[in-house]
PDB file of N, CA and C in Angstrom:
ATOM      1  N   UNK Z 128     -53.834-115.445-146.422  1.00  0.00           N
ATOM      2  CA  UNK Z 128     -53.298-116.457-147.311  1.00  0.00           C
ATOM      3  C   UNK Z 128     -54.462-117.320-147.799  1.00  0.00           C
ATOM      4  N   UNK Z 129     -54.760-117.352-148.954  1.00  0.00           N
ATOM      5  CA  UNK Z 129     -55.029-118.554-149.806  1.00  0.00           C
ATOM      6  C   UNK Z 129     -54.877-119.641-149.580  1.00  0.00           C
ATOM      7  N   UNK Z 130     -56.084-120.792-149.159  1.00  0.00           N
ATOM      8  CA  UNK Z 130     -55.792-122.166-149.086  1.00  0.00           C
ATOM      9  C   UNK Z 130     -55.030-122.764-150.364  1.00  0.00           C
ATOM     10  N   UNK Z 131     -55.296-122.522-151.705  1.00  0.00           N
ATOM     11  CA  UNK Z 131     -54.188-122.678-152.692  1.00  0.00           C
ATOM     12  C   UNK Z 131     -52.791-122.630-152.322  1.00  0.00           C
ATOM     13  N   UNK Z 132     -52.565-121.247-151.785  1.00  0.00           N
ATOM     14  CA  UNK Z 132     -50.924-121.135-151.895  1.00  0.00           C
ATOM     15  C   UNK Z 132     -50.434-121.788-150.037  1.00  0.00           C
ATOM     16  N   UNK Z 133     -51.707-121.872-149.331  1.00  0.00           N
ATOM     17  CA  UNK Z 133     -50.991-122.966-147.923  1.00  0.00           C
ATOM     18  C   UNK Z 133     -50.653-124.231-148.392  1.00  0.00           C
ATOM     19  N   UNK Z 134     -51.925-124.457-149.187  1.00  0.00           N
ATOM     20  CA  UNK Z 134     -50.749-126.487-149.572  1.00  0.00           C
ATOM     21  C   UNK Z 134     -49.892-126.099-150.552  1.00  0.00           C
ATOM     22  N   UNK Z 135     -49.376-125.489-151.499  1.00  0.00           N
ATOM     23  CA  UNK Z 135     -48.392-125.204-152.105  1.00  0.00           C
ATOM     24  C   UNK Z 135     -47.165-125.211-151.375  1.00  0.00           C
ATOM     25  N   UNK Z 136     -47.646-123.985-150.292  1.00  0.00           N
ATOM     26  CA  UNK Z 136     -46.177-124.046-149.115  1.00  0.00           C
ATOM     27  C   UNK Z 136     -46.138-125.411-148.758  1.00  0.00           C
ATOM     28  N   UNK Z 137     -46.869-126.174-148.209  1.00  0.00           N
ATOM     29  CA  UNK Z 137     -46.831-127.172-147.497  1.00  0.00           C
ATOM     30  C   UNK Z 137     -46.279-128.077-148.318  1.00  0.00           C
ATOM     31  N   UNK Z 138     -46.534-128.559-149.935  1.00  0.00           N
ATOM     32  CA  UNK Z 138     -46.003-129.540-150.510  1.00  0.00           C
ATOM     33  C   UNK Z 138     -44.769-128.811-150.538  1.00  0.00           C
ATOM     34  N   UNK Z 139     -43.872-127.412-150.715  1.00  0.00           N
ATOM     35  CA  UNK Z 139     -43.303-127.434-151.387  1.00  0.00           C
ATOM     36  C   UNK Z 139     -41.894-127.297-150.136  1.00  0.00           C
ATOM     37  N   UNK Z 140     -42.446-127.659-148.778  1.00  0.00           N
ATOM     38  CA  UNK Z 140     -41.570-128.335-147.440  1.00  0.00           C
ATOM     39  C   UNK Z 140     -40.569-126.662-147.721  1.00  0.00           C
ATOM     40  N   UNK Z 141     -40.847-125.387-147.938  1.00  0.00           N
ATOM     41  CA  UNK Z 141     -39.752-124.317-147.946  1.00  0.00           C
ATOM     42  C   UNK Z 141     -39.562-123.864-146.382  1.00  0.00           C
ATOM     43  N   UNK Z 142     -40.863-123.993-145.694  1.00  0.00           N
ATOM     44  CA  UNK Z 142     -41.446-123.587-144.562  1.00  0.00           C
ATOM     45  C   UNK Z 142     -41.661-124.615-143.243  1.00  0.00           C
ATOM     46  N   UNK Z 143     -41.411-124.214-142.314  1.00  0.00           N
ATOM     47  CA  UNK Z 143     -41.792-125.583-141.377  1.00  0.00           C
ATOM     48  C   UNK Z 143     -43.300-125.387-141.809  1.00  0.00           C
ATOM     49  N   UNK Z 144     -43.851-126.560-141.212  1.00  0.00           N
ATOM     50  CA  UNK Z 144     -45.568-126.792-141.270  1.00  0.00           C
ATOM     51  C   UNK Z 144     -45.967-125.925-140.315  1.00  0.00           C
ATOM     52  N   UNK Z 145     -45.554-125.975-138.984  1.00  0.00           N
ATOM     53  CA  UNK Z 145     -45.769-124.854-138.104  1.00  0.00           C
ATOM     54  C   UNK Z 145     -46.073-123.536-138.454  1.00  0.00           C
ATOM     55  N   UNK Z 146     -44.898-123.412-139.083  1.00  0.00           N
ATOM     56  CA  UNK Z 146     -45.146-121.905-139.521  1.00  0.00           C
ATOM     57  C   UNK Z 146     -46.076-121.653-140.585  1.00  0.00           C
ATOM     58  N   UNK Z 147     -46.264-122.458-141.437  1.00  0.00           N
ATOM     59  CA  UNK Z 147     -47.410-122.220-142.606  1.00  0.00           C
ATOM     60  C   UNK Z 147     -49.013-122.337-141.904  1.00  0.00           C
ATOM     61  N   UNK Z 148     -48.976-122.910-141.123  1.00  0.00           N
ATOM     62  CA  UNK Z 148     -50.570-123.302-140.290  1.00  0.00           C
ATOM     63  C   UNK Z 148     -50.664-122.313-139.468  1.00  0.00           C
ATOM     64  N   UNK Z 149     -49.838-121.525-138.666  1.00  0.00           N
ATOM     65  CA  UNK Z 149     -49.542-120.524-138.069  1.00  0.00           C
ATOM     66  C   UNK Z 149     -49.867-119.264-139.014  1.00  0.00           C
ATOM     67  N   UNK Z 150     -49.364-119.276-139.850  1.00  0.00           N
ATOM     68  CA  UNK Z 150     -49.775-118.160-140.955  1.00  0.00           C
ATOM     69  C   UNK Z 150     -50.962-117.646-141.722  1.00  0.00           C
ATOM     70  N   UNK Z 151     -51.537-119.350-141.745  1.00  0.00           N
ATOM     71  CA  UNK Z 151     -52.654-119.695-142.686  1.00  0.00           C
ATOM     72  C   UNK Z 151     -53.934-119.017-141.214  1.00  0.00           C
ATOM     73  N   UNK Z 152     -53.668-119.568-140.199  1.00  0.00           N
ATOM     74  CA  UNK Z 152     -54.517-119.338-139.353  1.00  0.00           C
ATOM     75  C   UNK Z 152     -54.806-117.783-138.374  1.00  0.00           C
ATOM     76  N   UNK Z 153     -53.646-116.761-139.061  1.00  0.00           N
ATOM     77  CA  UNK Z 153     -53.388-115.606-138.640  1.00  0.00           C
ATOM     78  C   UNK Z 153     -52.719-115.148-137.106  1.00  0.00           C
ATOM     79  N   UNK Z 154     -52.218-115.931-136.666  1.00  0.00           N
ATOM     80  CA  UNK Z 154     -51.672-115.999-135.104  1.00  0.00           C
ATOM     81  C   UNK Z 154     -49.836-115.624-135.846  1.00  0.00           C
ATOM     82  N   UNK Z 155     -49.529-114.663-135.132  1.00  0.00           N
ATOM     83  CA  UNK Z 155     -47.996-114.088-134.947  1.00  0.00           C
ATOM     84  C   UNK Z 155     -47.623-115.421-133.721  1.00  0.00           C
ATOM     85  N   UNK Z 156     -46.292-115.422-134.103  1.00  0.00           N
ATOM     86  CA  UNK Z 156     -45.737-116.315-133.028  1.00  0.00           C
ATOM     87  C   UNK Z 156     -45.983-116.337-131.213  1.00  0.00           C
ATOM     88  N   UNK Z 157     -46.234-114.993-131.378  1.00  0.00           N
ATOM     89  CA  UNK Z 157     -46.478-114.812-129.615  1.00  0.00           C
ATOM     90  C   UNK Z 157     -47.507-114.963-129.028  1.00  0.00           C
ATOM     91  N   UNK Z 158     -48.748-114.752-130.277  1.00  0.00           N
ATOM     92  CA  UNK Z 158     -49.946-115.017-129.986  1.00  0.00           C
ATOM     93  C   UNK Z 158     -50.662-116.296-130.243  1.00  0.00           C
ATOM     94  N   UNK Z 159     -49.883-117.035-130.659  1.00  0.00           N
ATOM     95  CA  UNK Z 159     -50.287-118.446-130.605  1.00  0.00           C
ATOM     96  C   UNK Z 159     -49.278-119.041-129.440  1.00  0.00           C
ATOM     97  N   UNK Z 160     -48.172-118.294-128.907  1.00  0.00           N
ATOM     98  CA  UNK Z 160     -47.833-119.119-127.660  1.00  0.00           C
ATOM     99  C   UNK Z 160     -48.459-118.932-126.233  1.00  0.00           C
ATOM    100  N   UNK Z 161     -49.122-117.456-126.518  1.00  0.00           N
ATOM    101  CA  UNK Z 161     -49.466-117.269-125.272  1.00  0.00           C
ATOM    102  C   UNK Z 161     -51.142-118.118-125.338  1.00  0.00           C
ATOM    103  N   UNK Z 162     -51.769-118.404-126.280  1.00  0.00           N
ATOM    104  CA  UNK Z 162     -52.991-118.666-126.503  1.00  0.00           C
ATOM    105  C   UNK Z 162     -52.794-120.757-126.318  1.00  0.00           C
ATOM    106  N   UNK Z 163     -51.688-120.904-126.501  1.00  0.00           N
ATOM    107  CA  UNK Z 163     -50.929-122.785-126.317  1.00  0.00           C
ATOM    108  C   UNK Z 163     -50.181-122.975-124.728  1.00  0.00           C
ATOM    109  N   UNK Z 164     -49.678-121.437-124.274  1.00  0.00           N
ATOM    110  CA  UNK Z 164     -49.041-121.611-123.276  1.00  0.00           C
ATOM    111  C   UNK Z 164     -47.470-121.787-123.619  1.00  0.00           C
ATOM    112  N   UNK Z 165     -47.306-121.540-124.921  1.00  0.00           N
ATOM    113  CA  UNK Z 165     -45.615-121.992-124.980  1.00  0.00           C
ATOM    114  C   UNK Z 165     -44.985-120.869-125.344  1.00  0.00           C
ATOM    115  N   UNK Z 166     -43.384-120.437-125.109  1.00  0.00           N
ATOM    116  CA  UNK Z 166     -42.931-119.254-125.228  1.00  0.00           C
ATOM    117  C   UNK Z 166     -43.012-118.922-126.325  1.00  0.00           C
ATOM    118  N   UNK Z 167     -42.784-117.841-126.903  1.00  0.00           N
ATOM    119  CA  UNK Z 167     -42.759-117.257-128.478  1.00  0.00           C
ATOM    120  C   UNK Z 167     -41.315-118.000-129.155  1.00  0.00           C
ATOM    121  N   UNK Z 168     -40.254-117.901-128.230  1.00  0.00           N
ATOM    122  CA  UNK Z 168     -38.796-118.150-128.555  1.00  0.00           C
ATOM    123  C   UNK Z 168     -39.045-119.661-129.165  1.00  0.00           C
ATOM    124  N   UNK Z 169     -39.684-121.001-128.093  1.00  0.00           N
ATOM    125  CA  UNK Z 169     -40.066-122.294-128.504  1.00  0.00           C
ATOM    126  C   UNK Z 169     -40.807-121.952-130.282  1.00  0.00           C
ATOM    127  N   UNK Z 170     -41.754-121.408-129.898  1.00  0.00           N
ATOM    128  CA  UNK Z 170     -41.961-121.587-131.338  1.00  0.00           C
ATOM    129  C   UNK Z 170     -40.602-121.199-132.143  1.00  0.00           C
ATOM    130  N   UNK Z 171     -40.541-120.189-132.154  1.00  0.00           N
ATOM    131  CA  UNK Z 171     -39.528-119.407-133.301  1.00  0.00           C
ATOM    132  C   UNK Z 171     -38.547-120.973-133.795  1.00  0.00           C
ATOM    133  N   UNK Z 172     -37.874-121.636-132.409  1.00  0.00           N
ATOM    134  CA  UNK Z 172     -37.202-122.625-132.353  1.00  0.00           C
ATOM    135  C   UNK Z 172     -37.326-123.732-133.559  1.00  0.00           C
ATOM    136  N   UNK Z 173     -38.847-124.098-133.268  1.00  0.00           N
ATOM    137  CA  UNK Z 173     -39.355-125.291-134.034  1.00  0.00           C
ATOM    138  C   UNK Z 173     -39.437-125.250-135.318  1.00  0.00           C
ATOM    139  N   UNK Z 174     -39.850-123.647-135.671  1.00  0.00           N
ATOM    140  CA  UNK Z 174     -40.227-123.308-137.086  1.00  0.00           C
ATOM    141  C   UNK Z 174     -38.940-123.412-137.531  1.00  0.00           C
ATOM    142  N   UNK Z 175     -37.740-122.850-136.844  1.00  0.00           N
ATOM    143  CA  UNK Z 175     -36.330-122.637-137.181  1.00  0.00           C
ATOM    144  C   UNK Z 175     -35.544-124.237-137.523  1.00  0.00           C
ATOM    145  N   UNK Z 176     -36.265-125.136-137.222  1.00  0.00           N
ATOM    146  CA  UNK Z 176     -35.936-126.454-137.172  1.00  0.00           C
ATOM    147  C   UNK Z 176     -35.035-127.116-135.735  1.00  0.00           C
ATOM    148  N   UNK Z 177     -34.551-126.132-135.158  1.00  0.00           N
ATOM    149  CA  UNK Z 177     -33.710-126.145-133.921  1.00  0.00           C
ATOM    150  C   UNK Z 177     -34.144-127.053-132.955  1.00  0.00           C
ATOM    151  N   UNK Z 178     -35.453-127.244-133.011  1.00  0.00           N
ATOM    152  CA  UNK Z 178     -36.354-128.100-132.128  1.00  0.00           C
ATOM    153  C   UNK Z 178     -37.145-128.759-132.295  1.00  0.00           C
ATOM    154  N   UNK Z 179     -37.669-129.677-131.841  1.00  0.00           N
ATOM    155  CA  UNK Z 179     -38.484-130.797-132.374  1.00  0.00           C
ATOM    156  C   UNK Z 179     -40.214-130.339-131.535  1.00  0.00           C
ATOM    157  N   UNK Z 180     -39.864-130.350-130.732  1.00  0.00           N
ATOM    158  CA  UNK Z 180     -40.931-129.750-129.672  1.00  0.00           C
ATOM    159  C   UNK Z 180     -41.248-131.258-129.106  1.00  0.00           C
ATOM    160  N   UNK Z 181     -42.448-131.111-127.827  1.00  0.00           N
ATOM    161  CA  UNK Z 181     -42.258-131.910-126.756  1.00  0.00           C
ATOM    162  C   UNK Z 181     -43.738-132.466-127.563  1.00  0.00           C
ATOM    163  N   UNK Z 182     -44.160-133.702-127.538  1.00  0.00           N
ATOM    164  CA  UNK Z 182     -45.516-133.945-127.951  1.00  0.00           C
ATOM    165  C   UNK Z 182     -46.527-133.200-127.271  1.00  0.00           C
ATOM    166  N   UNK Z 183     -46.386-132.764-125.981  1.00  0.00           N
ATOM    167  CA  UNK Z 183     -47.462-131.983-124.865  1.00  0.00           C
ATOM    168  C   UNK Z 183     -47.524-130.408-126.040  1.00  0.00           C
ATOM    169  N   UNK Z 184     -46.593-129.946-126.003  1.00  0.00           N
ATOM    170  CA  UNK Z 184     -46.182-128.781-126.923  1.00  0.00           C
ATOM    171  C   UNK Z 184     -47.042-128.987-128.017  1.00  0.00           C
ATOM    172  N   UNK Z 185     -46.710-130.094-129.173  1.00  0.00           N
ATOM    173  CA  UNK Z 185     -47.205-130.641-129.792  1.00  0.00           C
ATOM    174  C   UNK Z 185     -48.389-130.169-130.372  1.00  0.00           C
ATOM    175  N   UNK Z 186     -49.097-131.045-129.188  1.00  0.00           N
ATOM    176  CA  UNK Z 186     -50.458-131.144-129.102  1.00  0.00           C
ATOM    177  C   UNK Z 186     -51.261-129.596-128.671  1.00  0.00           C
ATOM    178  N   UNK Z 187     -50.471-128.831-127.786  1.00  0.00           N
ATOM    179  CA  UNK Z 187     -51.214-128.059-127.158  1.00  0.00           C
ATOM    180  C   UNK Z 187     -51.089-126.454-128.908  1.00  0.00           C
ATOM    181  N   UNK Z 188     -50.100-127.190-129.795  1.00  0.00           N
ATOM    182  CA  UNK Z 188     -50.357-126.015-130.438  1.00  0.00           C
ATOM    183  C   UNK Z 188     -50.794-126.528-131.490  1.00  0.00           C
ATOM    184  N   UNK Z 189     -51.194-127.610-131.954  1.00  0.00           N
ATOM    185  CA  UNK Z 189     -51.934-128.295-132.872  1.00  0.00           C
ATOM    186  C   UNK Z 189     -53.908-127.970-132.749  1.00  0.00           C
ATOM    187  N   UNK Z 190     -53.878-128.241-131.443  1.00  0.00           N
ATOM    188  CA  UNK Z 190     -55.695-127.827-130.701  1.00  0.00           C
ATOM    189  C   UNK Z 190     -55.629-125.768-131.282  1.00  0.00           C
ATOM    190  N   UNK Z 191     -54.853-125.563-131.136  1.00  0.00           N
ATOM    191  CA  UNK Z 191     -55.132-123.851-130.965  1.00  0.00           C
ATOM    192  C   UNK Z 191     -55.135-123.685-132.621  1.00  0.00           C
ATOM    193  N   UNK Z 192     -54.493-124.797-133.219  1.00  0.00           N
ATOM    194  CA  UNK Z 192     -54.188-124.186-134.955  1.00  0.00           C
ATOM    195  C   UNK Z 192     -55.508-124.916-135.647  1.00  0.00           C
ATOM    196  N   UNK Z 193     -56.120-126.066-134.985  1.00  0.00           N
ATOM    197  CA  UNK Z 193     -57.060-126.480-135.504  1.00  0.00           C
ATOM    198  C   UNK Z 193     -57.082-127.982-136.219  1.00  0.00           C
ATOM    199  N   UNK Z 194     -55.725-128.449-136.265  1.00  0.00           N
ATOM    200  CA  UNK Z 194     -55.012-129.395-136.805  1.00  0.00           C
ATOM    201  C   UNK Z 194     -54.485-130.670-135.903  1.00  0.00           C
ATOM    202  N   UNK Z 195     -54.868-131.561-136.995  1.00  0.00           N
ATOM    203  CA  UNK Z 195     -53.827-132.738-136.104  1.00  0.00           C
ATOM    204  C   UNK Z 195     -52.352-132.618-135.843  1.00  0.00           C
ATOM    205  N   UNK Z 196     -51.649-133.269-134.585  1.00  0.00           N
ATOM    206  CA  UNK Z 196     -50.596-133.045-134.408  1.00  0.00           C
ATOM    207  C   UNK Z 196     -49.284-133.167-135.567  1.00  0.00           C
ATOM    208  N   UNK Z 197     -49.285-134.129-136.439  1.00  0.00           N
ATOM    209  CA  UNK Z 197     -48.843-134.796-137.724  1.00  0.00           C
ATOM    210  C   UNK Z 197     -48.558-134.173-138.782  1.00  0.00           C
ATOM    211  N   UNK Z 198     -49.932-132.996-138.738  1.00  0.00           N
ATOM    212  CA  UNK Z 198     -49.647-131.603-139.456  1.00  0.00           C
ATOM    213  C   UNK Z 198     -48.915-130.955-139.174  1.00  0.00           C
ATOM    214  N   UNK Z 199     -48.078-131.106-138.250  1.00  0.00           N
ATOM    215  CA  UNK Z 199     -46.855-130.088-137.405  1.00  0.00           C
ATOM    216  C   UNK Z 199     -45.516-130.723-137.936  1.00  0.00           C
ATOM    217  N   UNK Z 200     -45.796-131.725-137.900  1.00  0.00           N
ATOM    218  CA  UNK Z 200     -43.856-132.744-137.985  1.00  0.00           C
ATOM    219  C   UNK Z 200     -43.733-133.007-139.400  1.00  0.00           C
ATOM    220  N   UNK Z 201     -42.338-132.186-139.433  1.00  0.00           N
ATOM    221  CA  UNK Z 201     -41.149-132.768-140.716  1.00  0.00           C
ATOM    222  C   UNK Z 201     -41.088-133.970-140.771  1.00  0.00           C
ATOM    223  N   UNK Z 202     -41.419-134.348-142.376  1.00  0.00           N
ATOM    224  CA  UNK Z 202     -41.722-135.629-142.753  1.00  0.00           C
ATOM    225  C   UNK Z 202     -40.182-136.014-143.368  1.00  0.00           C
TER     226      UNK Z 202
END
């Protein structure tokens, strides 16, 4: 993906942020949980909106994506 079309996704809120930074950064869901420590399902959750996630969560998949935590949460 194109840094063009990641802030596109990102302004255009179709996508959780999760999942676009996740995408942008090439990690499948399982491999950024096992690389954060959090289940694949948690993610799936968060991206799904189902979950908010825990700030520890948060944080621990914000460090692996490269990003501040802030970049993660629905505004």
């Amino acid at each position: 993906m194109e840094p063009a079309e990641m802030v596109a996704r990102l302004i255009a809120r179709e996508d959780h942020p999760l999942k676009v930074w996740r995408e942008y950064r090439g990690f499948t869901q399982e491999a950024l949980g096992s690389s954060a420590g959090v289940g694949k399902s948690y993610i799936g959750q968060i991206e799904a909106g189902n979950k908010v996630g825990s700030a520890q969560v948060l944080k621990a998949l914000a460090e692996e994506l490269q990003v501040d935590m802030e970049d993660l949460l629905l505004e």
